[in-house]
Amino acid sequence: MMRCEPCLLAVCGSRSNEGINSVSNPPTSDAIEIRLTPTQKEHYFRRTGMILHSVSVPPAQLKRFSSVAAKAGSESLPVSRSAVRQLLEPEPSGERGGGPFVVEVVLTPRQKEQIGRATGHCFASLLMGPHDFPVTYHETWDDATPLRVGRTIVIKPAGKPHEASAADLVVELPVGDGSRRGVFGTGRHPTTRLALVLLEEHVRPGDRVLDLGTGSGILAVAAARLGAGEVLALDIEAAAVAVAQKTVSLNGLAGAVEVVRGGIESAAPPYEVVAANIFPNVLTELAPDLAATVRHGGVFVTSGSVAARAEEVIGAVCAAGFELEERRSQGEWVGMVFRRP
Ligand SMILES: C[S@@+](CC[C@H](N)C(=O)[O-])C[C@H]1O[C@@H](n2cnc3c(N)ncnc32)[C@H](O)[C@@H]1O
C-alpha cells in the first residue's frame, strides 16, 4: 500500500501543485515507509499531477515484489501491482494508451540502505503506478477578489463588488461559511481555468451540456451563462453537490442547471458538450462511457492532466472513438478538446 497525504501547499509550495492529489489507505502498523525527499516529490508531481509524501508497503509485499524484480534483473523496485506488471511486460515506448503508466523515482543513498535492509536486494529506484492510488481533490478558497478568465467570464465571490461590462458573464461563488472545505472549483486552479476557456469557445446557445465532476458548480454555471439550454452537473461527493447547488441558486440558474449526486451513469445523453476536469486515473476508465454521452459532432472538454500524462488520456479517449481537436497548456497542466465524429 502507498500513502499520499492530503497536504498541499505547505509541503509543495507552488500554487500549481495545489489541488489534485491522491490518498491511499493508511499504512498498516508494520508497513515499511519510505518518505520522499522534496526533489522526489517534485519529480513525482511533474510526472503524475499527484502529491505524494511517502510510500508505505507491507513487508511481505515488498519482499515479494523485490524477489520478482531481482529475478528479472531490474535495478528498479516496483512497489505497486501495475508497476510489477509493467516491469514484467513492458510496453513499447511511444505507444499511446498501452500498459500501465508508471513513474520511476531515483532513490537516495539512505533510501537504498533502508530498502536493502528490508529486502536483502539492492535497488537504484522505485517504480510506482499512480493508477494504484485513489484520488482526492482539494483547493483553498480565497474570497478576496473577482477573477477574469478567458474573454468574457468573471468569477466573483458573492457580495464582492465588480464593475461588469455588458459582455461579462459573471459566475458568483458562495463565500465564507466553511461548507466549501474539500470542494474544488474556485477558478484559481489552472485546470478549472483551462476548462472555462475551452467551454467559452465550444458552448453554443441551446446546447445540452454535462459537467461531470462539478465540484463547486463553476463550469456548469459558466456553461449556462455561455448560453447552454440545459446543464446537468454531476458529482460523486455529497459536499460538492451541496456547494454546487448553492452556486446554482446564487446565480439564479435553478431552471437551467440541475445538480445531481452521481457519476456518469446518472447522465441523460446525448450532450453537445461534456466537460470533465478530472484526473487521468478516473478519465481513462470512463472514456468509453464518455463517448456514449457525447452526441456525434459534439465535444468532450477535459483539463485534469499534467503534460506527462496527456498521452495516456489521449490514448484512452481516442480509443473510445474521439478525435483530438485541440490541446492547450497552463504551466504543467493540459486542457484538451476531443470531438466525436
Ligand atoms: C478537479 S475537481 C473539478 C471541479 C470543477 N469542475 C472545476 O473544474 O474546478 C473534480 C471533481 O470531480 C469529482 N469526481 C471525481 N470522480 C468522479 C466521477 N467518477 N464521477 C463524478 N464526479 C467525480 C470530484 O468529487 C471533484 O469534485
mmCIF file of N, CA and C and ligand atoms in Angstrom, residues 20 137 139 182-187 191-192 195 211-219 234-237 240 262-264 277-279 282 286 303, ligand 1:
data_model
loop_
_atom_site.group_PDB
_atom_site.id
_atom_site.type_symbol
_atom_site.label_atom_id
_atom_site.label_comp_id
_atom_site.label_asym_id
_atom_site.label_seq_id
_atom_site.Cartn_x
_atom_site.Cartn_y
_atom_site.Cartn_z
ATOM 1 N N ILE A 20 -5.033 18.722 -7.080
ATOM 2 C CA ILE A 20 -5.373 17.350 -7.398
ATOM 3 C C ILE A 20 -4.347 16.467 -6.716
ATOM 4 N N TYR A 137 -9.547 15.587 -4.335
ATOM 5 C CA TYR A 137 -9.373 16.931 -4.907
ATOM 6 C C TYR A 137 -9.504 17.955 -3.794
ATOM 7 N N GLU A 139 -8.871 22.236 -2.703
ATOM 8 C CA GLU A 139 -8.478 23.591 -3.093
ATOM 9 C C GLU A 139 -8.733 24.526 -1.919
ATOM 10 N N GLY A 182 -12.786 21.085 1.195
ATOM 11 C CA GLY A 182 -12.627 19.847 0.428
ATOM 12 C C GLY A 182 -13.309 19.879 -0.931
ATOM 13 N N VAL A 183 -13.958 20.999 -1.249
ATOM 14 C CA VAL A 183 -14.629 21.081 -2.551
ATOM 15 C C VAL A 183 -13.763 21.903 -3.500
ATOM 16 N N PHE A 184 -13.639 21.417 -4.720
ATOM 17 C CA PHE A 184 -12.743 22.015 -5.713
ATOM 18 C C PHE A 184 -13.555 22.892 -6.670
ATOM 19 N N GLY A 185 -12.928 23.982 -7.136
ATOM 20 C CA GLY A 185 -13.606 24.785 -8.158
ATOM 21 C C GLY A 185 -13.745 26.242 -7.800
ATOM 22 N N THR A 186 -12.625 26.905 -7.502
ATOM 23 C CA THR A 186 -12.659 28.341 -7.187
ATOM 24 C C THR A 186 -12.389 29.185 -8.433
ATOM 25 N N GLY A 187 -11.874 28.539 -9.472
ATOM 26 C CA GLY A 187 -11.485 29.285 -10.670
ATOM 27 C C GLY A 187 -10.016 29.671 -10.652
ATOM 28 N N THR A 191 -6.421 24.009 -13.952
ATOM 29 C CA THR A 191 -7.310 23.044 -14.625
ATOM 30 C C THR A 191 -8.712 23.634 -14.814
ATOM 31 N N THR A 192 -9.181 24.367 -13.812
ATOM 32 C CA THR A 192 -10.512 24.989 -13.931
ATOM 33 C C THR A 192 -10.477 26.090 -14.990
ATOM 34 N N ALA A 195 -10.488 24.646 -18.450
ATOM 35 C CA ALA A 195 -11.821 24.145 -18.817
ATOM 36 C C ALA A 195 -12.753 25.310 -19.146
ATOM 37 N N ASP A 211 -21.635 18.482 -17.060
ATOM 38 C CA ASP A 211 -20.425 18.808 -16.300
ATOM 39 C C ASP A 211 -20.195 17.645 -15.344
ATOM 40 N N LEU A 212 -19.272 16.775 -15.713
ATOM 41 C CA LEU A 212 -19.006 15.588 -14.893
ATOM 42 C C LEU A 212 -17.907 15.922 -13.889
ATOM 43 N N GLY A 213 -18.220 15.836 -12.602
ATOM 44 C CA GLY A 213 -17.283 16.237 -11.553
ATOM 45 C C GLY A 213 -17.366 17.736 -11.370
ATOM 46 N N THR A 214 -18.557 18.189 -10.963
ATOM 47 C CA THR A 214 -18.833 19.629 -10.980
ATOM 48 C C THR A 214 -18.145 20.394 -9.859
ATOM 49 N N GLY A 215 -17.787 19.713 -8.758
ATOM 50 C CA GLY A 215 -17.157 20.426 -7.637
ATOM 51 C C GLY A 215 -18.074 21.545 -7.164
ATOM 52 N N SER A 216 -17.568 22.787 -7.232
ATOM 53 C CA SER A 216 -18.342 23.955 -6.785
ATOM 54 C C SER A 216 -19.489 24.300 -7.733
ATOM 55 N N GLY A 217 -19.522 23.668 -8.902
ATOM 56 C CA GLY A 217 -20.547 24.010 -9.901
ATOM 57 C C GLY A 217 -20.096 25.096 -10.860
ATOM 58 N N ILE A 218 -18.836 25.472 -10.770
ATOM 59 C CA ILE A 218 -18.326 26.621 -11.532
ATOM 60 C C ILE A 218 -18.466 26.429 -13.054
ATOM 61 N N LEU A 219 -18.137 25.234 -13.546
ATOM 62 C CA LEU A 219 -18.202 25.023 -15.002
ATOM 63 C C LEU A 219 -19.653 24.959 -15.463
ATOM 64 N N LEU A 234 -22.919 16.816 -12.345
ATOM 65 C CA LEU A 234 -22.838 15.592 -11.538
ATOM 66 C C LEU A 234 -21.583 15.588 -10.679
ATOM 67 N N ASP A 235 -21.707 15.057 -9.484
ATOM 68 C CA ASP A 235 -20.511 14.823 -8.667
ATOM 69 C C ASP A 235 -20.811 13.679 -7.707
ATOM 70 N N ILE A 236 -19.784 12.858 -7.471
ATOM 71 C CA ILE A 236 -19.986 11.714 -6.588
ATOM 72 C C ILE A 236 -19.873 12.122 -5.111
ATOM 73 N N GLU A 237 -19.362 13.315 -4.837
ATOM 74 C CA GLU A 237 -19.173 13.751 -3.451
ATOM 75 C C GLU A 237 -20.351 14.597 -2.977
ATOM 76 N N ALA A 240 -19.582 18.351 -2.525
ATOM 77 C CA ALA A 240 -19.538 19.105 -3.787
ATOM 78 C C ALA A 240 -20.956 19.414 -4.265
ATOM 79 N N GLY A 262 -23.932 11.835 -8.264
ATOM 80 C CA GLY A 262 -23.785 10.594 -9.018
ATOM 81 C C GLY A 262 -22.666 10.698 -10.028
ATOM 82 N N GLY A 263 -22.389 9.579 -10.646
ATOM 83 C CA GLY A 263 -21.364 9.523 -11.684
ATOM 84 C C GLY A 263 -21.999 9.541 -13.059
ATOM 85 N N ILE A 264 -21.232 9.112 -14.041
ATOM 86 C CA ILE A 264 -21.675 9.237 -15.444
ATOM 87 C C ILE A 264 -22.947 8.433 -15.728
ATOM 88 N N ASN A 277 -13.232 18.028 -15.615
ATOM 89 C CA ASN A 277 -11.926 18.357 -15.065
ATOM 90 C C ASN A 277 -11.633 17.305 -14.007
ATOM 91 N N ILE A 278 -11.198 16.175 -14.477
ATOM 92 C CA ILE A 278 -10.989 15.010 -13.599
ATOM 93 C C ILE A 278 -9.637 14.390 -13.916
ATOM 94 N N PHE A 279 -9.073 13.780 -12.919
ATOM 95 C CA PHE A 279 -7.751 13.206 -13.003
ATOM 96 C C PHE A 279 -7.655 12.045 -14.008
ATOM 97 N N VAL A 282 -9.117 8.456 -13.361
ATOM 98 C CA VAL A 282 -10.560 8.253 -13.480
ATOM 99 C C VAL A 282 -10.972 8.314 -14.950
ATOM 100 N N LEU A 286 -13.207 5.936 -17.591
ATOM 101 C CA LEU A 286 -14.537 6.371 -18.015
ATOM 102 C C LEU A 286 -14.643 6.633 -19.513
ATOM 103 N N SER A 303 -9.443 18.661 -18.602
ATOM 104 C CA SER A 303 -8.317 19.510 -18.220
ATOM 105 C C SER A 303 -7.548 19.040 -16.987
HETATM 106 C C1 LIG B 1 -10.795 18.706 -10.054
HETATM 107 S S1 LIG B 1 -12.424 18.723 -9.430
HETATM 108 C C2 LIG B 1 -13.240 19.724 -10.667
HETATM 109 C C3 LIG B 1 -14.225 20.711 -10.095
HETATM 110 C C4 LIG B 1 -14.734 21.735 -11.107
HETATM 111 N N1 LIG B 1 -15.447 21.088 -12.180
HETATM 112 C C5 LIG B 1 -13.582 22.543 -11.671
HETATM 113 O O1 LIG B 1 -13.313 22.416 -12.877
HETATM 114 O O2 LIG B 1 -12.957 23.291 -10.925
HETATM 115 C C6 LIG B 1 -13.004 17.100 -9.819
HETATM 116 C C7 LIG B 1 -14.373 16.757 -9.243
HETATM 117 O O3 LIG B 1 -14.786 15.524 -9.824
HETATM 118 C C8 LIG B 1 -15.444 14.737 -8.873
HETATM 119 N N2 LIG B 1 -15.341 13.356 -9.341
HETATM 120 C C9 LIG B 1 -14.263 12.534 -9.315
HETATM 121 N N3 LIG B 1 -14.532 11.363 -9.903
HETATM 122 C C10 LIG B 1 -15.817 11.444 -10.349
HETATM 123 C C11 LIG B 1 -16.677 10.554 -11.054
HETATM 124 N N4 LIG B 1 -16.265 9.346 -11.417
HETATM 125 N N5 LIG B 1 -17.928 10.969 -11.350
HETATM 126 C C12 LIG B 1 -18.364 12.197 -10.966
HETATM 127 N N6 LIG B 1 -17.592 13.077 -10.295
HETATM 128 C C13 LIG B 1 -16.342 12.721 -9.988
HETATM 129 C C14 LIG B 1 -14.722 15.044 -7.584
HETATM 130 O O4 LIG B 1 -15.523 14.763 -6.453
HETATM 131 C C15 LIG B 1 -14.415 16.541 -7.751
HETATM 132 O O5 LIG B 1 -15.441 17.326 -7.178
#
